């Protein structure tokens, strides 16, 4: 009958509508709290960009597993309180120079599994964790402005050379696992002067055992107690040869390390917070001085008056 013929069509149309409406229902991010911070969970929603209409106060934004392609200067402008930003597993291959200027409180940034080639020179000062694992087209990343960075992952990035990431005085842990890296030199880790954990690829120094660089690196990680996940094995050198190797660049290496140890935090003098605290401090100092002057002049007046009184008394007597 006709009805029997129609049935599958009707059913599939209804089914289609149901699935689509369910899909669009799930298009919106879930709001909530994590670690006592206001959180928007926008994970896996097939988003092409970061939504602009979320609560402006959010401190955590989870937008992993979407289809975001770039971060523009204005992309994050609506969320100045962001502290944690998760963007792993997207298609991000371009980040504009001022993209992170809008999020000056950012502490954790996950850009893992994207197509990042380079990052802006300007990164948020509080940033302490940065995930760049699985970005296989990294060309140049200079992280020097991330003064407070403690953890960096460059795992699975197809690196055949350690990139020059710059001087990072607070970096304690660097993840370089699963890269085709056969060599890391002491020169490359000297500007990471507080490093104490280095997750190394297994093939590190399996091919360059005979080099001075192997010994120099081995000596450096031992001396500064940097734990490596794979042991560094170099071939046996005579004592004389070893000393020649270790002394070649010693002065330069120590200078690089010391410059890093001495580096002071950048003072952001234009930041309104610093300006207002400085203003307050100045006001307090001025008030204290005024108060002291006033008390002193009053004391003087009092003693003058007392003296006058005494004189009067004596003349009366
Ligand atoms: C983004 O900001 C930077 C720095 O202010 C500026 O040089 C650049 O032109 C901006 N990009 C766009 C597309 O406006
Ligand atoms: C290092 O990176 C690998 C690959 O992303 C990951 O599996 C591992 O947990 C990381 N290790 C640490 C200590 O971060
Ligand atoms: C000393 O530094 C130079 C240039 O940076 C490098 O080519 C050389 O291999 C280093 N020497 C040792 C012993 O590693
Ligand atoms: C290097 O020397 C040590 C002891 O001096 C020895 O145990 C080791 O087998 C030697 N290694 C090689 C590769 O010759």
Short mmCIF file of C-alpha atoms and ligand atoms in Angstrom, two decimals:
data_model
loop_
_atom_site.label_atom_id
_atom_site.label_comp_id
_atom_site.label_asym_id
_atom_site.label_seq_id
_atom_site.Cartn_x
_atom_site.Cartn_y
_atom_site.Cartn_z
CA UNK A 1 0.00 0.00 0.00
CA UNK A 2 0.89 3.69 -0.31
CA UNK A 3 1.49 4.03 3.38
CA UNK A 4 4.04 1.24 3.37
CA UNK A 5 5.92 2.97 0.56
CA UNK A 6 5.93 6.29 2.37
CA UNK A 7 6.99 4.94 5.67
CA UNK A 8 10.77 4.69 5.19
CA UNK A 9 10.84 8.18 3.67
CA UNK A 10 8.87 9.69 6.53
CA UNK A 11 10.92 7.82 9.05
CA UNK A 12 14.20 8.96 7.54
CA UNK A 13 13.03 12.57 7.27
CA UNK A 14 11.89 12.57 10.89
CA UNK A 15 15.10 10.87 11.91
CA UNK A 16 17.13 13.46 10.02
CA UNK A 17 15.27 16.34 11.69
CA UNK A 18 15.75 14.77 15.11
CA UNK A 19 19.46 14.28 14.64
CA UNK A 20 19.90 17.82 13.31
CA UNK A 21 17.96 19.45 16.11
CA UNK A 22 19.84 17.38 18.66
CA UNK A 23 23.04 18.51 16.95
CA UNK A 24 22.11 22.17 17.09
CA UNK A 25 21.03 21.81 20.71
CA UNK A 26 24.54 20.67 21.48
CA UNK A 27 26.05 23.57 19.54
CA UNK A 28 26.09 25.73 22.66
CA UNK A 29 28.85 25.57 25.24
CA UNK A 30 28.17 24.28 28.72
CA UNK A 31 28.79 26.76 31.51
CA UNK A 32 29.99 25.66 34.91
CA UNK A 33 32.81 25.83 37.43
CA UNK A 34 36.15 24.01 37.50
CA UNK A 35 38.80 24.60 40.16
CA UNK A 36 36.44 27.33 41.44
CA UNK A 37 36.81 29.16 38.12
CA UNK A 38 33.98 30.08 35.76
CA UNK A 39 34.27 27.65 32.87
CA UNK A 40 32.85 27.37 29.37
CA UNK A 41 33.09 23.87 27.93
CA UNK A 42 32.90 24.09 24.14
CA UNK A 43 34.70 20.84 23.42
CA UNK A 44 33.91 18.93 20.23
CA UNK A 45 31.14 21.16 18.84
CA UNK A 46 32.45 21.47 15.27
CA UNK A 47 33.11 25.17 15.90
CA UNK A 48 34.93 27.16 13.21
CA UNK A 49 35.79 29.89 15.64
CA UNK A 50 35.75 30.73 19.31
CA UNK A 51 32.21 31.88 20.21
CA UNK A 52 32.02 35.59 21.05
CA UNK A 53 28.80 35.49 23.05
CA UNK A 54 29.85 33.60 26.17
CA UNK A 55 29.88 35.15 29.64
CA UNK A 56 32.68 37.74 29.51
CA UNK A 57 33.89 36.71 32.95
CA UNK A 58 34.94 33.16 32.04
CA UNK A 59 38.31 32.11 33.41
CA UNK A 60 38.56 28.73 31.70
CA UNK A 61 37.70 28.07 28.07
CA UNK A 62 37.78 24.52 26.79
CA UNK A 63 37.53 24.49 23.01
CA UNK A 64 39.54 21.44 22.06
CA UNK A 65 38.50 19.15 19.20
CA UNK A 66 36.91 21.76 16.96
CA UNK A 67 37.72 23.25 13.57
CA UNK A 68 39.23 26.56 14.58
CA UNK A 69 41.78 27.72 11.99
CA UNK A 70 43.30 30.89 13.35
CA UNK A 71 43.57 33.19 16.34
CA UNK A 72 43.15 36.83 15.39
CA UNK A 73 44.01 39.93 17.37
CA UNK A 74 40.36 40.27 18.39
CA UNK A 75 39.48 36.57 18.82
CA UNK A 76 39.96 36.58 22.60
CA UNK A 77 39.02 40.20 23.28
CA UNK A 78 35.69 39.28 24.88
CA UNK A 79 37.40 37.21 27.60
CA UNK A 80 40.01 39.31 29.42
CA UNK A 81 39.87 37.11 32.55
CA UNK A 82 40.93 33.89 30.87
CA UNK A 83 43.50 31.94 32.88
CA UNK A 84 43.31 28.55 31.19
CA UNK A 85 42.73 28.14 27.46
CA UNK A 86 42.47 24.72 25.83
CA UNK A 87 42.59 24.66 22.05
CA UNK A 88 44.19 21.32 21.31
CA UNK A 89 43.17 19.29 18.30
CA UNK A 90 42.00 22.10 16.02
CA UNK A 91 43.41 23.32 12.69
CA UNK A 92 45.13 26.44 13.98
CA UNK A 93 47.95 27.42 11.64
CA UNK A 94 48.03 31.17 12.13
CA UNK A 95 48.16 33.29 15.26
CA UNK A 96 48.16 37.07 14.79
CA UNK A 97 50.88 39.09 16.56
CA UNK A 98 48.59 40.58 19.21
CA UNK A 99 46.24 37.62 19.70
CA UNK A 100 47.26 37.11 23.34
CA UNK A 101 47.37 40.79 24.29
CA UNK A 102 43.66 40.45 25.09
CA UNK A 103 44.30 37.80 27.79
CA UNK A 104 46.91 39.24 30.17
CA UNK A 105 46.07 36.73 32.95
CA UNK A 106 46.59 33.58 30.90
CA UNK A 107 48.54 30.88 32.78
CA UNK A 108 47.93 27.72 30.79
CA UNK A 109 47.74 27.50 27.01
CA UNK A 110 47.16 24.23 25.19
CA UNK A 111 47.77 24.46 21.46
CA UNK A 112 48.65 20.79 21.05
CA UNK A 113 47.81 18.96 17.82
CA UNK A 114 47.42 21.96 15.55
CA UNK A 115 49.39 23.29 12.58
CA UNK A 116 51.24 26.07 14.38
CA UNK A 117 54.30 27.34 12.51
CA UNK A 118 55.22 30.23 14.71
CA UNK A 119 53.88 32.04 17.79
CA UNK A 120 53.68 35.77 18.48
CA UNK A 121 56.70 37.28 20.21
CA UNK A 122 54.31 38.76 22.74
CA UNK A 123 53.01 36.15 25.18
CA UNK A 124 51.15 36.70 28.47
CA UNK A 125 53.53 37.29 31.38
CA UNK A 126 51.77 34.88 33.82
CA UNK A 127 51.98 32.00 31.31
CA UNK A 128 53.45 28.99 33.11
CA UNK A 129 52.39 26.02 30.98
CA UNK A 130 52.50 25.83 27.21
CA UNK A 131 51.57 22.76 25.17
CA UNK A 132 52.75 22.71 21.57
CA UNK A 133 52.99 18.94 21.21
CA UNK A 134 51.99 17.45 17.88
CA UNK A 135 52.55 20.62 15.84
CA UNK A 136 54.57 19.20 13.00
CA UNK A 137 55.26 22.37 11.05
CA UNK A 138 56.98 24.42 13.75
CA UNK A 139 59.47 26.76 12.12
CA UNK A 140 60.50 29.36 14.61
CA UNK A 141 59.26 29.85 18.13
CA UNK A 142 60.82 32.43 20.38
CA UNK A 143 59.32 32.25 23.84
CA UNK A 144 61.58 34.73 25.64
CA UNK A 145 58.63 36.96 26.60
CA UNK A 146 57.10 34.08 28.59
CA UNK A 147 59.34 34.94 31.54
CA UNK A 148 57.38 32.76 33.98
CA UNK A 149 57.06 29.66 31.80
CA UNK A 150 57.67 26.50 33.82
CA UNK A 151 56.54 23.70 31.54
CA UNK A 152 56.84 23.39 27.79
CA UNK A 153 55.86 20.47 25.62
CA UNK A 154 57.36 20.13 22.17
CA UNK A 155 56.74 16.39 22.05
CA UNK A 156 55.83 14.75 18.73
CA UNK A 157 56.70 17.82 16.67
CA UNK A 158 58.91 16.12 14.05
CA UNK A 159 61.85 18.17 15.29
CA UNK A 160 65.20 17.06 13.93
CA UNK A 161 66.89 19.99 15.67
CA UNK A 162 66.16 21.63 18.95
CA UNK A 163 64.60 25.03 18.15
CA UNK A 164 66.08 28.18 19.61
CA UNK A 165 63.28 28.99 22.05
CA UNK A 166 65.25 31.74 23.82
CA UNK A 167 66.12 32.41 27.44
CA UNK A 168 63.58 31.01 29.92
CA UNK A 169 64.70 31.52 33.52
CA UNK A 170 61.83 29.60 35.13
CA UNK A 171 61.46 26.65 32.80
CA UNK A 172 61.91 23.51 34.89
CA UNK A 173 60.47 20.87 32.59
CA UNK A 174 60.81 20.42 28.85
CA UNK A 175 59.13 17.60 26.96
CA UNK A 176 60.92 16.64 23.74
CA UNK A 177 59.83 13.01 23.55
CA UNK A 178 58.99 11.41 20.22
CA UNK A 179 61.04 13.70 18.01
CA UNK A 180 63.72 12.52 15.57
CA UNK A 181 66.31 14.44 17.63
CA UNK A 182 69.71 12.82 17.67
CA UNK A 183 71.54 15.69 19.30
CA UNK A 184 70.96 18.44 21.87
CA UNK A 185 73.91 20.62 22.79
CA UNK A 186 74.82 22.24 26.08
CA UNK A 187 74.71 25.56 24.21
CA UNK A 188 71.02 24.93 23.49
CA UNK A 189 69.99 24.26 27.07
CA UNK A 190 72.29 26.76 28.80
CA UNK A 191 69.65 29.55 28.44
CA UNK A 192 67.19 27.29 30.29
CA UNK A 193 69.07 27.83 33.51
CA UNK A 194 66.59 26.26 35.95
CA UNK A 195 65.74 23.20 33.91
CA UNK A 196 65.62 20.04 36.00
CA UNK A 197 63.61 17.60 33.90
CA UNK A 198 64.27 16.94 30.25
CA UNK A 199 62.11 14.35 28.53
CA UNK A 200 64.44 13.23 25.78
CA UNK A 201 63.79 11.14 22.70
CA UNK A 202 65.21 7.62 22.95
CA UNK A 203 67.52 8.11 19.97
CA UNK A 204 69.34 11.07 21.50
CA UNK A 205 73.11 10.61 21.12
CA UNK A 206 72.80 7.12 19.74
CA UNK A 207 74.57 8.38 16.60
CA UNK A 208 76.92 11.02 17.91
CA UNK A 209 78.52 9.15 20.82
CA UNK A 210 81.96 10.03 19.52
CA UNK A 211 81.49 13.77 19.55
CA UNK A 212 82.75 16.40 21.94
CA UNK A 213 79.17 17.65 22.06
CA UNK A 214 78.00 14.38 23.59
CA UNK A 215 80.46 14.75 26.46
CA UNK A 216 79.76 18.43 26.86
CA UNK A 217 76.02 17.74 27.08
CA UNK A 218 76.47 14.75 29.40
CA UNK A 219 78.67 16.81 31.68
CA UNK A 220 76.24 19.73 31.68
CA UNK A 221 73.13 17.71 32.64
CA UNK A 222 75.08 15.93 35.37
CA UNK A 223 76.58 19.10 36.79
CA UNK A 224 73.28 20.96 36.95
CA UNK A 225 71.24 17.93 38.01
CA UNK A 226 68.99 17.87 34.96
CA UNK A 227 67.23 14.51 34.88
CA UNK A 228 66.95 13.03 31.37
CA UNK A 229 64.48 10.25 30.63
CA UNK A 230 66.96 8.36 28.45
CA UNK A 231 70.53 7.93 29.71
CA UNK A 232 73.16 9.85 27.74
CA UNK A 233 75.94 7.52 26.69
CA UNK A 234 79.08 8.81 25.04
CA UNK A 235 82.08 6.79 23.96
CA UNK A 236 85.14 6.69 26.21
CA UNK A 237 87.53 9.59 25.80
CA UNK A 238 90.94 9.88 27.36
CA UNK A 239 91.15 12.33 30.21
CA UNK A 240 93.16 14.78 28.15
CA UNK A 241 90.74 14.70 25.26
CA UNK A 242 87.77 15.03 27.61
CA UNK A 243 89.23 18.08 29.29
CA UNK A 244 89.86 19.67 25.88
CA UNK A 245 86.22 19.08 24.95
CA UNK A 246 84.82 20.42 28.18
CA UNK A 247 87.00 23.53 28.24
CA UNK A 248 86.36 24.59 24.63
CA UNK A 249 83.11 26.48 25.24
CA UNK A 250 83.04 26.51 29.04
CA UNK A 251 83.30 30.28 29.55
CA UNK A 252 80.64 31.05 26.98
CA UNK A 253 78.26 28.44 28.38
CA UNK A 254 78.59 29.72 31.94
CA UNK A 255 78.03 33.28 30.77
CA UNK A 256 74.82 32.27 29.03
CA UNK A 257 73.64 30.44 32.11
CA UNK A 258 74.51 33.29 34.47
CA UNK A 259 72.77 35.89 32.32
CA UNK A 260 69.68 33.72 32.52
CA UNK A 261 69.97 33.26 36.31
CA UNK A 262 70.26 37.04 36.76
CA UNK A 263 67.37 37.97 34.53
CA UNK A 264 64.82 40.17 36.30
CA UNK A 265 61.09 40.05 35.61
CA UNK A 266 60.04 42.59 33.02
CA UNK A 267 58.27 45.53 34.67
CA UNK A 268 55.17 46.45 32.79
CA UNK A 269 55.14 50.11 33.75
CA UNK A 270 52.10 51.00 31.74
CA UNK A 271 49.91 48.39 33.39
CA UNK A 272 47.09 50.12 35.27
CA UNK A 273 47.52 47.89 38.33
CA UNK A 274 51.14 48.90 38.86
CA UNK A 275 50.32 52.54 38.22
CA UNK A 276 47.51 52.52 40.76
CA UNK A 277 49.59 50.76 43.43
CA UNK A 278 52.44 53.20 42.85
CA UNK A 279 49.95 56.06 43.09
CA UNK A 280 48.56 54.70 46.37
CA UNK A 281 52.02 54.25 47.85
CA UNK A 282 52.96 57.82 46.93
CA UNK A 283 49.77 59.14 48.50
CA UNK A 284 50.43 57.26 51.74
CA UNK A 285 54.01 58.59 51.91
CA UNK A 286 52.82 62.18 51.36
CA UNK A 287 50.13 61.80 54.05
CA UNK A 288 52.65 60.42 56.56
CA UNK A 289 55.05 63.31 55.88
CA UNK A 290 52.25 65.88 56.22
CA UNK A 291 51.11 64.26 59.45
CA UNK A 292 54.66 64.35 60.90
CA UNK A 293 55.13 68.00 59.92
CA UNK A 294 51.79 68.95 61.46
CA UNK A 295 52.53 67.18 64.75
CA UNK A 296 55.94 68.72 64.93
CA UNK A 297 54.64 72.25 64.37
CA UNK A 298 51.93 71.67 66.97
CA UNK A 299 54.50 70.48 69.49
CA UNK A 300 56.54 73.62 68.80
CA UNK A 301 53.51 75.84 69.30
CA UNK A 302 52.71 74.04 72.54
CA UNK A 303 56.19 74.52 73.94
CA UNK A 304 56.13 78.19 72.94
CA UNK A 305 52.77 78.58 74.69
CA UNK A 306 54.04 76.73 77.77
CA UNK A 307 57.07 78.97 77.93
CA UNK A 308 54.90 82.05 77.64
CA UNK A 309 52.67 80.72 80.44
CA UNK A 310 55.67 80.02 82.64
CA UNK A 311 57.00 83.53 82.01
CA UNK A 312 53.59 85.00 82.92
CA UNK A 313 53.52 82.96 86.11
CA UNK A 314 56.98 84.10 87.13
CA UNK A 315 56.19 87.78 86.39
CA UNK A 316 52.99 87.46 88.46
CA UNK A 317 54.94 85.92 91.28
C1 LIG B 1 47.30 42.70 14.99
O1 LIG B 1 48.01 43.50 15.90
C2 LIG B 1 49.36 43.78 15.54
C3 LIG B 1 50.03 44.51 16.67
O2 LIG B 1 49.25 45.55 17.15
C4 LIG B 1 49.36 44.58 14.24
O3 LIG B 1 50.69 44.82 13.84
C5 LIG B 1 48.63 43.79 13.18
O4 LIG B 1 48.54 44.55 11.99
C6 LIG B 1 47.23 43.43 13.65
N1 LIG B 1 46.60 42.58 12.64
C7 LIG B 1 45.48 42.94 12.05
C8 LIG B 1 44.96 42.03 10.98
O5 LIG B 1 44.86 43.94 12.36
C1 LIG B 2 55.45 14.25 27.13
O1 LIG B 2 54.75 14.22 25.91
C2 LIG B 2 54.18 12.97 25.60
C3 LIG B 2 53.56 13.07 24.23
O2 LIG B 2 52.69 14.16 24.14
C4 LIG B 2 53.15 12.61 26.66
O3 LIG B 2 52.60 11.33 26.38
C5 LIG B 2 53.82 12.60 28.01
O4 LIG B 2 52.85 12.39 29.01
C6 LIG B 2 54.51 13.91 28.27
N1 LIG B 2 55.25 13.79 29.52
C7 LIG B 2 55.22 14.75 30.45
C8 LIG B 2 55.91 14.45 31.70
O5 LIG B 2 54.66 15.80 30.29
C1 LIG B 3 81.72 25.00 20.86
O1 LIG B 3 80.85 25.87 20.15
C2 LIG B 3 80.95 25.80 18.75
C3 LIG B 3 80.09 26.86 18.16
O2 LIG B 3 79.00 27.15 18.97
C4 LIG B 3 80.56 24.40 18.29
O3 LIG B 3 80.67 24.29 16.86
C5 LIG B 3 81.45 23.39 18.95
O4 LIG B 3 81.03 22.10 18.61
C6 LIG B 3 81.42 23.55 20.46
N1 LIG B 3 82.42 22.70 21.08
C7 LIG B 3 82.10 21.64 21.78
C8 LIG B 3 83.20 20.94 22.43
O5 LIG B 3 80.97 21.25 21.88
C1 LIG B 4 84.53 2.87 29.11
O1 LIG B 4 85.30 2.71 30.31
C2 LIG B 4 84.64 2.05 31.35
C3 LIG B 4 85.52 2.04 32.58
O2 LIG B 4 86.59 2.89 32.47
C4 LIG B 4 84.24 0.66 30.94
O3 LIG B 4 83.53 0.04 31.98
C5 LIG B 4 83.37 0.74 29.70
O4 LIG B 4 83.08 -0.55 29.24
C6 LIG B 4 84.08 1.51 28.58
N1 LIG B 4 83.17 1.70 27.48
C7 LIG B 4 83.53 1.57 26.22
C8 LIG B 4 82.47 1.78 25.18
O5 LIG B 4 84.66 1.31 25.88
#
